[in-house]
Short mmCIF file of C-alpha atoms and ligand atoms in Angstrom, two decimals:
data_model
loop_
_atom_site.label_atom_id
_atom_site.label_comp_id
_atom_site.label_asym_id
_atom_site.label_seq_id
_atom_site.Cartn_x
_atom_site.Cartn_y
_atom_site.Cartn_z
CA UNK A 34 32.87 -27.24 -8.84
CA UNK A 35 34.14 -26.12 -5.40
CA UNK A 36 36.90 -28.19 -4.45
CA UNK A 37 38.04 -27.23 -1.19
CA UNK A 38 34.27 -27.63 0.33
CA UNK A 39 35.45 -28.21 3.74
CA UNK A 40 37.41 -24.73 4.36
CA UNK A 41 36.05 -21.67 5.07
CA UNK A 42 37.02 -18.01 3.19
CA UNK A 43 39.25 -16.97 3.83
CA UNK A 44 41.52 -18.67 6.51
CA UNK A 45 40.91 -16.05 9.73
CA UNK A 46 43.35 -15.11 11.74
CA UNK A 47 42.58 -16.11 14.70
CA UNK A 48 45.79 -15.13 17.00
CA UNK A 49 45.95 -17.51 19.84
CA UNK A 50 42.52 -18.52 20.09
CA UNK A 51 41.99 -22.55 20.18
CA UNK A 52 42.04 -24.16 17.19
CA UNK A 53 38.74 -25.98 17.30
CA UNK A 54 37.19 -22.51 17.46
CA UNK A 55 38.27 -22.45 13.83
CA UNK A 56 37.81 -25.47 12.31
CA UNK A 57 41.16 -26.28 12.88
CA UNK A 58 42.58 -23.85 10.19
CA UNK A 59 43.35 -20.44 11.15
CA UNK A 60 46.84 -17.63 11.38
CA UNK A 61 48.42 -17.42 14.95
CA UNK A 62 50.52 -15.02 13.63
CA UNK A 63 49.95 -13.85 9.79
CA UNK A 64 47.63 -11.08 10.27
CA UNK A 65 47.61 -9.52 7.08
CA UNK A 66 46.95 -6.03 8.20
CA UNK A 67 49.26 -5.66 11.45
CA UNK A 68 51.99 -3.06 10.84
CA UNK A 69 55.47 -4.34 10.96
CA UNK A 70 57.96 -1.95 10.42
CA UNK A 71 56.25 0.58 8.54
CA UNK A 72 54.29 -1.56 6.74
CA UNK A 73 51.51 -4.31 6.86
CA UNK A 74 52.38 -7.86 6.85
CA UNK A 75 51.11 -8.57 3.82
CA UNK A 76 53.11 -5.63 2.13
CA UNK A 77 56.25 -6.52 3.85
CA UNK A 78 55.90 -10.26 2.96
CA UNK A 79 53.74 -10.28 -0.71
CA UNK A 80 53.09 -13.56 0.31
CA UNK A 81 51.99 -16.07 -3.51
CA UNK A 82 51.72 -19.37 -3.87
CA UNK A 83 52.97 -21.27 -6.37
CA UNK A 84 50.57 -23.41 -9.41
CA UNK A 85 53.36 -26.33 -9.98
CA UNK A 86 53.99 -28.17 -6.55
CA UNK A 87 50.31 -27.42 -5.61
CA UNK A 88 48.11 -28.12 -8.24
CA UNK A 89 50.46 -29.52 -11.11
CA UNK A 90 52.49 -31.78 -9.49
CA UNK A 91 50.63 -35.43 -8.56
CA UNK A 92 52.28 -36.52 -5.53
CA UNK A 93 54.97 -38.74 -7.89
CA UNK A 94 58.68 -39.83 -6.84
CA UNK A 95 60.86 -41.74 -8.74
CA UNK A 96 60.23 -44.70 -6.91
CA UNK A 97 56.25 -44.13 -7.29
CA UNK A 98 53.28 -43.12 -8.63
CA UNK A 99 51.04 -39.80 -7.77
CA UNK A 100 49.33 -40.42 -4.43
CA UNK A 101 47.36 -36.90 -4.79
CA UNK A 102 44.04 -36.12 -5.53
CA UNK A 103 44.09 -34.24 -8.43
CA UNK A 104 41.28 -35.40 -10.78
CA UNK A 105 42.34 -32.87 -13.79
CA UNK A 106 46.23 -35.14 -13.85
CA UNK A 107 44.34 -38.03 -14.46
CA UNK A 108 45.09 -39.79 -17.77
CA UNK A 109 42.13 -39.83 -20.22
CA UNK A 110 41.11 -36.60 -19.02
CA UNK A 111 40.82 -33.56 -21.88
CA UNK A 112 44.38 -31.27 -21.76
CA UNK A 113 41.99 -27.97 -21.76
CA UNK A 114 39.22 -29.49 -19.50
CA UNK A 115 42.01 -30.67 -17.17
CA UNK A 116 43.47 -27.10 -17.41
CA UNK A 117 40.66 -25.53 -16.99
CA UNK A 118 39.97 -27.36 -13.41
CA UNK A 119 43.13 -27.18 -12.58
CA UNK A 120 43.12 -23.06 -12.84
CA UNK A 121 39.62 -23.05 -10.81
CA UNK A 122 40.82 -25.42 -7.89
CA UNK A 123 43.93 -22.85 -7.80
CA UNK A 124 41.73 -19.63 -7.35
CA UNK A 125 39.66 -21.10 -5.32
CA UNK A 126 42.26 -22.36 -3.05
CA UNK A 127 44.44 -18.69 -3.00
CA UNK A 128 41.13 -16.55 -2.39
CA UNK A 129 40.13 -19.21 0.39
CA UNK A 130 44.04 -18.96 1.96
CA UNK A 131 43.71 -15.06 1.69
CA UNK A 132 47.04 -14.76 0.11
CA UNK A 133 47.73 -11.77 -2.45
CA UNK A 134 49.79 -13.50 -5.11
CA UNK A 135 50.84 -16.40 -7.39
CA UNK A 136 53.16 -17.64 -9.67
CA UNK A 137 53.47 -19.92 -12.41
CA UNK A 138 55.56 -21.78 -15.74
CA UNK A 139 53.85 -21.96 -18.83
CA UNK A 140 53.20 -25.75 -18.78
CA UNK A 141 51.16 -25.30 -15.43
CA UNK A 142 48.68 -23.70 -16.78
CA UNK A 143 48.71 -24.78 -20.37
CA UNK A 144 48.65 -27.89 -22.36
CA UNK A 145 51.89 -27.63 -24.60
CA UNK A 146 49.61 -29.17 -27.80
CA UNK A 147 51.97 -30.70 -30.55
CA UNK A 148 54.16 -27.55 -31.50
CA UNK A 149 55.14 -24.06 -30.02
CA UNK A 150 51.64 -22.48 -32.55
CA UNK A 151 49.35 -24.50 -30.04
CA UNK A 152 51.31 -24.41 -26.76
CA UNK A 153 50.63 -20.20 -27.73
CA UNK A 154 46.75 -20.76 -28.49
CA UNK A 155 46.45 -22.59 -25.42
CA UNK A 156 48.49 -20.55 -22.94
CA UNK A 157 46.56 -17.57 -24.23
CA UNK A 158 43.14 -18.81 -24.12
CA UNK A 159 44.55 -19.88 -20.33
CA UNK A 160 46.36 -16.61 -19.30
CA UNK A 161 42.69 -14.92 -20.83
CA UNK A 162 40.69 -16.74 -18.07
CA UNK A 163 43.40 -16.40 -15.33
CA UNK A 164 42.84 -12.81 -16.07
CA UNK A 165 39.36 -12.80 -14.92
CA UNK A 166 39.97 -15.02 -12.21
CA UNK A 167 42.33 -12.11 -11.19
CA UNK A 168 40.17 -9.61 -11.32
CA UNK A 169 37.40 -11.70 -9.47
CA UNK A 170 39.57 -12.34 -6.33
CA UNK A 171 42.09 -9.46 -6.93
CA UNK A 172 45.07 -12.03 -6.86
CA UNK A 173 48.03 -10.66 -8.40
CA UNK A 174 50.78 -12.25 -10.52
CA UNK A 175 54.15 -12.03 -8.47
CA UNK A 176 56.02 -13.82 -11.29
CA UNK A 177 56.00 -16.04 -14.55
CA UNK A 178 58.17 -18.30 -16.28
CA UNK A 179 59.08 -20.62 -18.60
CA UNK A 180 59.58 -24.55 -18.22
CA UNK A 181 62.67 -24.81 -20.28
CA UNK A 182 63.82 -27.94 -18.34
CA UNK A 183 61.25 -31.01 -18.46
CA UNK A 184 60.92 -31.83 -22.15
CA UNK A 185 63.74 -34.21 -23.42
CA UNK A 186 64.21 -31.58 -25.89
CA UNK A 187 66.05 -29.53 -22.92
CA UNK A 188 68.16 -32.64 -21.88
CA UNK A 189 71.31 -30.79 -22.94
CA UNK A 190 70.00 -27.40 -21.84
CA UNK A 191 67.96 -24.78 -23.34
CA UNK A 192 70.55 -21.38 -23.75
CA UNK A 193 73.36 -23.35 -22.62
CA UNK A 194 72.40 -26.49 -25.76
CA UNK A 195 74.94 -27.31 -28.01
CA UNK A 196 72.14 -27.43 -30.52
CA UNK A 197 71.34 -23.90 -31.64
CA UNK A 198 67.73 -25.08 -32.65
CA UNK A 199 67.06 -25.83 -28.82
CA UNK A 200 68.00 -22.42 -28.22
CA UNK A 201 65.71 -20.68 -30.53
CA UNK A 202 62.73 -23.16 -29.37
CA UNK A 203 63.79 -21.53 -26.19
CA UNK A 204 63.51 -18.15 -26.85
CA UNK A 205 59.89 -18.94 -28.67
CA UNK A 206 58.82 -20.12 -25.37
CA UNK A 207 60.37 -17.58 -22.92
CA UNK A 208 58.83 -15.12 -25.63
CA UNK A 209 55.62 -15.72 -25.01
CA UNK A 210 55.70 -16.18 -21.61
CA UNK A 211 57.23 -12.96 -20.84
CA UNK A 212 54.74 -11.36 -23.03
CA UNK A 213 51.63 -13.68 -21.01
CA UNK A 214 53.09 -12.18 -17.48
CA UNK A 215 53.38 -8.67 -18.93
CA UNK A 216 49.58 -9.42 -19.95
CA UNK A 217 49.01 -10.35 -16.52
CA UNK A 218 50.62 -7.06 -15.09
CA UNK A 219 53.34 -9.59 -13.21
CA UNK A 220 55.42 -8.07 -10.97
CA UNK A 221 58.55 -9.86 -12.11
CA UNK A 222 59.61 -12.66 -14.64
CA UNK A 223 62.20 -15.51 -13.36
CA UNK A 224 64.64 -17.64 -15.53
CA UNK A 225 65.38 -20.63 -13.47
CA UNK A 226 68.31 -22.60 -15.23
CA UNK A 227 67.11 -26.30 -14.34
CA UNK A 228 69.68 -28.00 -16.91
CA UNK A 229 71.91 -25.11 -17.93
CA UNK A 230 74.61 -27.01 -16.54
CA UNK A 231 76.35 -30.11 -17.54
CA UNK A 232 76.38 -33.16 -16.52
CA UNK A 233 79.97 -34.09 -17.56
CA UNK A 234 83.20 -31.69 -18.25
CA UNK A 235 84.20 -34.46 -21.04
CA UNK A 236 81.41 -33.06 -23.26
CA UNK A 237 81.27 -29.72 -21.88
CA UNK A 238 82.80 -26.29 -23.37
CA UNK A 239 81.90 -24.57 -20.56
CA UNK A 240 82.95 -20.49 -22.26
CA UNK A 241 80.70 -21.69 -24.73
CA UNK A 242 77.72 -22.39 -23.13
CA UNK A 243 78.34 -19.67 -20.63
CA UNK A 244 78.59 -16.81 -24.01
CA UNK A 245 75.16 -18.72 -25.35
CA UNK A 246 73.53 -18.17 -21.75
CA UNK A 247 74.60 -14.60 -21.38
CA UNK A 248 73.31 -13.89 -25.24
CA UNK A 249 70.11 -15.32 -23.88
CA UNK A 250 69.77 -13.00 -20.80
CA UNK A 251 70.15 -10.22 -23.36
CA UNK A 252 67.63 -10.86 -25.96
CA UNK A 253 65.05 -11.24 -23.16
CA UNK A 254 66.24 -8.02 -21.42
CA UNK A 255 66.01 -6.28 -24.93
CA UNK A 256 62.15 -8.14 -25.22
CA UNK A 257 61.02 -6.86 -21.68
CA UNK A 258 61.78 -2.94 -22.91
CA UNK A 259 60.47 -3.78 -26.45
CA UNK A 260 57.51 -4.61 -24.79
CA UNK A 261 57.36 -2.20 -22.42
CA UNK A 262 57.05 -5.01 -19.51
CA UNK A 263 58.55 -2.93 -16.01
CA UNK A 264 58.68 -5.72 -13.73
CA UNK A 265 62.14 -7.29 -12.46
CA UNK A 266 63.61 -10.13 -14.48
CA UNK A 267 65.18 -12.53 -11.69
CA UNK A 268 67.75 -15.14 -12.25
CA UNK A 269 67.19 -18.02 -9.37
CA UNK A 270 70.72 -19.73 -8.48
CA UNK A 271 71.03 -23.55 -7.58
CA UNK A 272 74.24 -25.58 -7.26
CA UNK A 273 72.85 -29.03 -8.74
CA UNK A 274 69.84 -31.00 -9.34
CA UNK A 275 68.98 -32.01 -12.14
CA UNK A 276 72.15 -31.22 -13.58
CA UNK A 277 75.54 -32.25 -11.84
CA UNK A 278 76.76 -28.80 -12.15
CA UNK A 279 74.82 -25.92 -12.86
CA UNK A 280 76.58 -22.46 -13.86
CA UNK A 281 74.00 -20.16 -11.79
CA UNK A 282 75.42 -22.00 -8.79
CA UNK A 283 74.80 -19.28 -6.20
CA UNK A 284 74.23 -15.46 -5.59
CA UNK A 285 77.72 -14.62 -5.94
CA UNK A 286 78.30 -16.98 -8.98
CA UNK A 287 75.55 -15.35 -10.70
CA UNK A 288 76.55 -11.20 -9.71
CA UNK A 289 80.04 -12.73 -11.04
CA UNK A 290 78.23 -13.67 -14.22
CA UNK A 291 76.19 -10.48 -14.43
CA UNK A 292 79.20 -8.54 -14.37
CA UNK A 293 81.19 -10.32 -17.15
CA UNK A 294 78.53 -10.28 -19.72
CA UNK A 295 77.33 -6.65 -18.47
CA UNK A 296 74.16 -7.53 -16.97
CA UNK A 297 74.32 -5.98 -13.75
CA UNK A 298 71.20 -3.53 -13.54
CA UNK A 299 69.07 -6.01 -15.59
CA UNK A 300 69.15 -8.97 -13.73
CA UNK A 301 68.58 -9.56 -9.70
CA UNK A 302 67.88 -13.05 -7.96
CA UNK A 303 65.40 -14.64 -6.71
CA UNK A 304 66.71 -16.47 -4.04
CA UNK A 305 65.34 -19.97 -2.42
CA UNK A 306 66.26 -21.31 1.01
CA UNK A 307 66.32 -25.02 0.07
CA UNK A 308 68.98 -24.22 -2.81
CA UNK A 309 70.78 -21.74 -0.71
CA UNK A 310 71.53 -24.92 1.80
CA UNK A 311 72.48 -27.34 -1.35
CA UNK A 312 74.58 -25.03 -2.68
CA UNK A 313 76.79 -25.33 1.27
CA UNK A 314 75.58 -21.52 2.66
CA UNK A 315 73.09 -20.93 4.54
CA UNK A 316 69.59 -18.82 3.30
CA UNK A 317 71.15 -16.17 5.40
CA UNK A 318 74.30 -15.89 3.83
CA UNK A 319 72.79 -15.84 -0.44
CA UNK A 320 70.23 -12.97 1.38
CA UNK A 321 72.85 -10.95 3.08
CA UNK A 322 75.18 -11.12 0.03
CA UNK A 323 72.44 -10.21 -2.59
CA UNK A 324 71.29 -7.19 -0.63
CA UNK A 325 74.68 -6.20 -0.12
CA UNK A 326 75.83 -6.30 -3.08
CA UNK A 327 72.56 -4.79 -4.86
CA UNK A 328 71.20 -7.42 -6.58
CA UNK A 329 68.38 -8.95 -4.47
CA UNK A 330 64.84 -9.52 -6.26
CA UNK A 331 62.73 -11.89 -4.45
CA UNK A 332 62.33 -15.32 -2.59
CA UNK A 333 61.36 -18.41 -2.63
CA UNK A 334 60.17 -19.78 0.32
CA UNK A 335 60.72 -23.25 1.72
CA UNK A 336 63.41 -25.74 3.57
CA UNK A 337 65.45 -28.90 3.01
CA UNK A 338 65.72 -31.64 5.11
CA UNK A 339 69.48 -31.80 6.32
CA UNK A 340 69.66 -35.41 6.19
CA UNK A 341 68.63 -35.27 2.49
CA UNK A 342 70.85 -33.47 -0.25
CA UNK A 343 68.22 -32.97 -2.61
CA UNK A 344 65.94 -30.38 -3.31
CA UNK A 345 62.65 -31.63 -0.95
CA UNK A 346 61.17 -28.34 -0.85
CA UNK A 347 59.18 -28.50 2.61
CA UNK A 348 57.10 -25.76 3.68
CA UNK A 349 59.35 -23.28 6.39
CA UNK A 350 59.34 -24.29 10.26
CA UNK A 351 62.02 -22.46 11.66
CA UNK A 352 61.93 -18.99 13.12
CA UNK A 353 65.12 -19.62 13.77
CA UNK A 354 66.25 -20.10 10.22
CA UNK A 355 64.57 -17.78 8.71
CA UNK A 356 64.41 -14.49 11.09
CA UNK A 357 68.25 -13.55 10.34
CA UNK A 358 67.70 -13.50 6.27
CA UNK A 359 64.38 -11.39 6.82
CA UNK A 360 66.35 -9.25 9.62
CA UNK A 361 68.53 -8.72 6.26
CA UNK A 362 65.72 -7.81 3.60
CA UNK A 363 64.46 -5.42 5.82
CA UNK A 364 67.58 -3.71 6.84
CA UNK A 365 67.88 -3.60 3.05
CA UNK A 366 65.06 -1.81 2.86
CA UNK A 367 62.17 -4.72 1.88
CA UNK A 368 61.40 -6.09 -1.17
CA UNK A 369 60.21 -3.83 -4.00
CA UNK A 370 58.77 -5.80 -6.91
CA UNK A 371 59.62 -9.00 -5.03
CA UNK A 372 58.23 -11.13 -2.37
CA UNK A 373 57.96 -14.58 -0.39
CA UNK A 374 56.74 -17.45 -3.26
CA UNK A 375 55.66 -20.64 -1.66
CA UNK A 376 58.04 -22.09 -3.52
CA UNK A 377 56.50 -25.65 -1.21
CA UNK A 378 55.47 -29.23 -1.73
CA UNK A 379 53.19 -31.36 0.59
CA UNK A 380 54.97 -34.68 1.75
CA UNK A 381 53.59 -37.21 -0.49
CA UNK A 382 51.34 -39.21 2.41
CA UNK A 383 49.79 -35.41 2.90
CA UNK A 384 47.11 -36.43 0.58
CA UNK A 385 44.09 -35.26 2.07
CA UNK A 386 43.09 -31.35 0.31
CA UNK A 387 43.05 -29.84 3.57
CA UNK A 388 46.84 -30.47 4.27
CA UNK A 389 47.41 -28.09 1.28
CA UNK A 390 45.98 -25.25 3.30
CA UNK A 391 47.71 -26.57 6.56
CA UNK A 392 50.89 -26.76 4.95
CA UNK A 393 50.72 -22.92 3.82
CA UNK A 394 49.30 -21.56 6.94
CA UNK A 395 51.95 -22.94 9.26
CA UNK A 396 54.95 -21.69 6.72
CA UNK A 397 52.83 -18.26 6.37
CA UNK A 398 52.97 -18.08 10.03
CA UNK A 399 56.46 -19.26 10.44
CA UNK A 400 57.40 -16.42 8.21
CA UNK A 401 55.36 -13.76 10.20
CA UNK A 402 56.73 -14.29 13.36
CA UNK A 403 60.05 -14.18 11.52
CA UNK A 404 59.22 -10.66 10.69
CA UNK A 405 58.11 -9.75 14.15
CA UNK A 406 61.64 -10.99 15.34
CA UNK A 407 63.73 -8.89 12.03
CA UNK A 408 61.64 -6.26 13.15
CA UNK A 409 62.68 -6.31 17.02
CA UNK A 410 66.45 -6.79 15.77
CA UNK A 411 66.02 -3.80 13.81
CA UNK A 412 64.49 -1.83 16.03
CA UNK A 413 66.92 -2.62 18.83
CA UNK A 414 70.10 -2.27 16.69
CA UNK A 415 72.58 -3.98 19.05
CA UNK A 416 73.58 -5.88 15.47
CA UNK A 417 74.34 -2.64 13.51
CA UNK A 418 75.85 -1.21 16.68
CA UNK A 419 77.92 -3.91 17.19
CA UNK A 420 79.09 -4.25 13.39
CA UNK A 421 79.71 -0.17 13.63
CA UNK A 422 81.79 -1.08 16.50
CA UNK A 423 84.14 -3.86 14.95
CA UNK A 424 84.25 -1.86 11.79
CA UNK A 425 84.73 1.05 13.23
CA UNK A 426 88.62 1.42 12.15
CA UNK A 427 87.60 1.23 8.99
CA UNK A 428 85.33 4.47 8.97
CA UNK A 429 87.96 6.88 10.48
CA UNK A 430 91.74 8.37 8.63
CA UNK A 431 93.69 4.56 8.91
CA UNK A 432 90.49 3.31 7.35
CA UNK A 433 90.52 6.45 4.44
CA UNK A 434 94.25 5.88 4.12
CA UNK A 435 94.38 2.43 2.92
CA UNK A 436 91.71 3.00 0.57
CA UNK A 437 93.45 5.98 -1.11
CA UNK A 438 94.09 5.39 -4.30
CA UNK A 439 97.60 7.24 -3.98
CA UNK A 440 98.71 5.21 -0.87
CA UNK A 441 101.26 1.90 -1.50
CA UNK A 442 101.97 -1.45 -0.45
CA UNK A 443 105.53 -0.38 0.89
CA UNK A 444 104.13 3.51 2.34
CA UNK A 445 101.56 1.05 4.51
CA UNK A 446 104.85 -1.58 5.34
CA UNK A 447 107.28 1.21 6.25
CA UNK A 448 104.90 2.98 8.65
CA UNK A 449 103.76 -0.40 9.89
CA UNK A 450 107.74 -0.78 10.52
CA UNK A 451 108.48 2.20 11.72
CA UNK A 452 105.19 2.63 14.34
CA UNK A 453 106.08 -0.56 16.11
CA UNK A 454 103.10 -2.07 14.70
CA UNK A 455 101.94 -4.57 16.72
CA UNK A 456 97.79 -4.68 16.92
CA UNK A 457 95.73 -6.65 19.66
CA UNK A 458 92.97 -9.26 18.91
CA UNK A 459 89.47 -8.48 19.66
CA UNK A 460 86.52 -10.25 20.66
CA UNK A 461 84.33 -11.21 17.60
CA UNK A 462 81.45 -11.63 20.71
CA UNK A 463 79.76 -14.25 18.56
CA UNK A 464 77.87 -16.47 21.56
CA UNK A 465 77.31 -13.17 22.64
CA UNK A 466 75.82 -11.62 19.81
CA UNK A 467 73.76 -15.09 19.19
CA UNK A 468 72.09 -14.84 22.99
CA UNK A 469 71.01 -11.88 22.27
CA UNK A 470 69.29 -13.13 19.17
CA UNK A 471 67.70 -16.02 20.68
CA UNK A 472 66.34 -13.33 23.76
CA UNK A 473 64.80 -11.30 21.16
CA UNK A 474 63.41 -14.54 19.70
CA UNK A 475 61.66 -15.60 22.66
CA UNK A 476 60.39 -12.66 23.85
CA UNK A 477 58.93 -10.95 20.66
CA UNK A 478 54.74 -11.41 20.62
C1 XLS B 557 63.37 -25.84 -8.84
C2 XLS B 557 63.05 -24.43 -8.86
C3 XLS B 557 61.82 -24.07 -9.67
C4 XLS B 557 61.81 -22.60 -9.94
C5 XLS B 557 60.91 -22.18 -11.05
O1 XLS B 557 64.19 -26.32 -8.07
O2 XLS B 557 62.95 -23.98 -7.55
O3 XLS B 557 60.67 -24.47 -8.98
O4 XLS B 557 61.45 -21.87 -8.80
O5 XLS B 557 61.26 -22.77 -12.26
NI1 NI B 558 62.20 -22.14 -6.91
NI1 NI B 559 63.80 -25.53 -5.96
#
């Protein structure tokens, strides 16, 4: 069954031509094979879209009912027939939006059956047939992972449960799901903590849960080389929601964490711009920091709305927004295993299927034209010059000094003292700095 009848394959690009020219649906901007910075667009942004807000998710609230058409949710309908249409409507939609990746949990794509022995049958009679769907369209697996947050058996957490039995049903599922993405050739494998968290400190021992989190991270690290999986395992922060706390609260909170249970090396993040705002920074800031501090995987893509403080998950509309974080991956040197997951959901009136694509085009394109800006920024390195500049102390002797190890807190005071210290303020040139931005913003094409 084709379910997407009315859209052509794949979405063109179509630049600036007018839109009734193409149906309506085409890239201004997104042209997969235009060289940006050394590589094609589609390289530089590994661009996937994601199964659970697209095809599993009905369009529900928690004031309301699905208002999506999505005919395999229905009730009465077969778990494996229902699966089964689910996994053609989503190759047929990513071939048709020319996009070279996807990712998924284990419950998107397979019923979970009565116990963990049938949730396995399923998922591998499922990840079987999303293998030749793969090879069919050439669609690639950016990531997988493991729902370890909706069943009420999580409530409490899944590594971070008091109940040690919740752990080890954990571990059965992340098992297999690591394995299924490694079957898959997936580029990397996420752990999202949804509930390992609490949502009160009067039940909580928090060095507890945080030692039974940290053991976790290590027996899957010690599965991926058993296996011989070589993708990236990604941790993906968020401050809150659905727990009132949760412990891998941001970038920094988790390279903290990494450290202390010596993870660093094993573990990078996978960072998303709607939980990057919740947590109080800005996508900018959780991309800068990962990159600089070595431990940035991937993204996922998408934007709050700032009069909400929930996670809404709207498709990316800013250039604005997003050109400084990309400006930052780049300067980093791009993504390796990573990329930009569509990590998106529709507004729940958006119920006809073609909003789906229109939803992902206009993001994709947001996100290209955010290259084309990170690329001009790079290339005219007025940023870097002008950090070299404020910095540049730092780089010559006074800088060397301080930082040698053999140099004191009273040798620094008592030539202070003795020099007449007495240094000048200088001009941070922020509005300065941000004109020059906005220039580059309005003039790139
Ligand atoms: C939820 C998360 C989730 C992860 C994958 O807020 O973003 O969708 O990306 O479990
Ligand atoms: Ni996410
Ligand atoms: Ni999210």
């Amino acid at each position: 069954m084709v379910f997407f009848p009315d859209i052509a394959e794949p979405v063109p690009f179509a630049g600036t031509a007018p839109s009734d020219e193409t149906g309506g649906l085409a890239y201004r901007v997104y042209d997969p094979s235009r060289v940006v910075a050394g590589k094609t667009m589609a390289e530089q942004l590994r661009i996937a879209v994601c199964y659970w807000h697209s095809f599993n998710w009905p369009g529900a609230d928690i004031f309301g009912h699905g208002t999506f058409d999505r005919p395999w949710l229905e009730p009465g309908v077969d778990p494996m027939d229902g699966a089964m249409a689910k996994q053609d409507a989503a190759f047929e939609f990513f071939a048709k939006l020319g996009t070279p990746y996807y990712c998924f949990h284990d419950v998107d794509m397979a019923p979970e059956g009565t116990d963990l022995r049938e949730f396995r049958s399923n998922l591998d009679a499922m990840v079987d047939r999303a293998g030749e769907k793969m090879a069919e369209t050439g669609v690639e697996l950016l990531w997988g992972t493991a729902n370890l947050f909706s069943h009420p058996r999580y409530a409490a957490g899944a590594a971070t449960n008091p109940d040690p039995d919740v752990f080890t049903h954990a571990a059965a599922q992340v098992r297999q799901m690591l394995e299924a993405t490694h079957r898959l050739g997936g580029h990397n494998y996420v752990l999202w903590g949804g509930r390992e968290g609490y949502e009160t400190l009067l039940n909580t021992r928090m060095t507890q849960e945080a030692d039974q989190l940290a053991r976790f991270l290590h027996l899957v690290a010690d599965h991926k080389r058993s296996i011989g999986f070589d993708g990236t395992l990604l941790i993906e922060p968020k401050p809150q929601e659905p727990t009132k706390h949760q412990y891998d609260y941001d970038s920094a909170t988790v390279h903290g964490f990494l450290e202390r249970y010596d993870l660093l090396g094993e573990y990078f993040v996978n960072i998303e711009v709607n939980h990057a705002t919740l947590s109080g920074h800005s996508f900018h800031h959780e991309v800068a920091y990962a990159v600089d501090n070595g431990i940035f995987g991937s993204v996922d893509a998408n934007r709050g709305d700032p009069q909400n403080g929930w996670d809404t998950d709207q498709f990316p509309n800013s250039v604005d927004d997003l050109a400084p974080a990309v400006y930052e991956i780049l300067r980093g040197g791009g993504f390796t295993t990573g990329g930009f997951n569509f990590d998106t959901k529709l507004r729940r009136q958006s119920i006809d299927r073609t909003d789906l694509f229109h939803g992902h085009v206009g993001g994709i394109d947001t996100l290209a034209r955010a290259l084309l800006v990170a690329e001009a920024m790079l290339d005219d390195g007025t940023l870097e010059a002008a950090r070299d500049r404020r910095y540049a102390g730092w780089a010559g002797d006074k800088g060397a000094h301080i930082m040698d190890p053999a140099t004191t807190l009273a040798g620094l005071a008592d030539a202070a003292v003795e020099g007449g210290s007495d240094p000048k303020p200088v001009s941070g040139r922020q509005e300065w700095l941000e004109n020059h931005v906005n220039a580059m913003t309005w003039s790139v094409s």
